Amino acid sequence: MAEFAEHYDAFRAVAVRQAALAVDPPDRSEAVRLRYGLQFPILCDTERRVVREWNLFNPEERGGIAVPAIFLLGPGLRVLSAIQGTVVSRVRASDMLLFVRDHQVASDCTARQPPNNRIIFPRLGEWAVALSDVLNHHIRRPRK
Amino acid sequence: MDDAPIIRPGEIAPDFVLPDSTGITRRLSDLAAGYKLILIFYRGYW
């Protein structure tokens, strides 16, 4: 998600807005938003209603969380691209940006294949943040 | 997650209303009005 935030201006330049969604309560999501300097909203699906409706509910971890996924929505909320990620792979923001740019030229989805997941190699800073979170806040326990 | 597929390209995504992290109520269709919208589902705070 931080990578998408880094491309914020580039996406805006091609008339693309961004939003994120997690099941975390607002205070935790706001901490994430501030930490990464996100300029787009994080939606808080604390009741897991949307992740269930979108078939992206993972009940196996931490009391039920969202399956990672990235959607590109067009006019009328029509889905232009839908990619389900994993813990270790996701769509690169730069690939999505290329897809969006080609899509604008072609006016349909034929110009470029939708982006694929790539293996994630966390940056050193991301490891440091994760370690800090564990030390300061502990790993979150599943809700009962 | 059950075996149902996620929403696929060409389909219409279900609209919804949720609060954001600052307490503002957001409707998905409003966020997307006049633009394309990237919606990122993430696992949440670790």
Short mmCIF file of C-alpha atoms in Angstrom, two decimals, chain A residues 40 46 61 110 120 127 131:
data_model
loop_
_atom_site.label_atom_id
_atom_site.label_comp_id
_atom_site.label_asym_id
_atom_site.label_seq_id
_atom_site.Cartn_x
_atom_site.Cartn_y
_atom_site.Cartn_z
CA PHE A 40 -6.25 8.65 0.47
CA THR A 46 -14.87 -3.45 11.52
CA GLU A 61 -6.35 -15.28 10.94
CA THR A 110 -7.67 -5.10 -24.50
CA ILE A 120 7.21 -8.90 -2.34
CA TRP A 127 11.17 -4.69 8.52
CA LEU A 131 9.68 -5.07 14.46
#
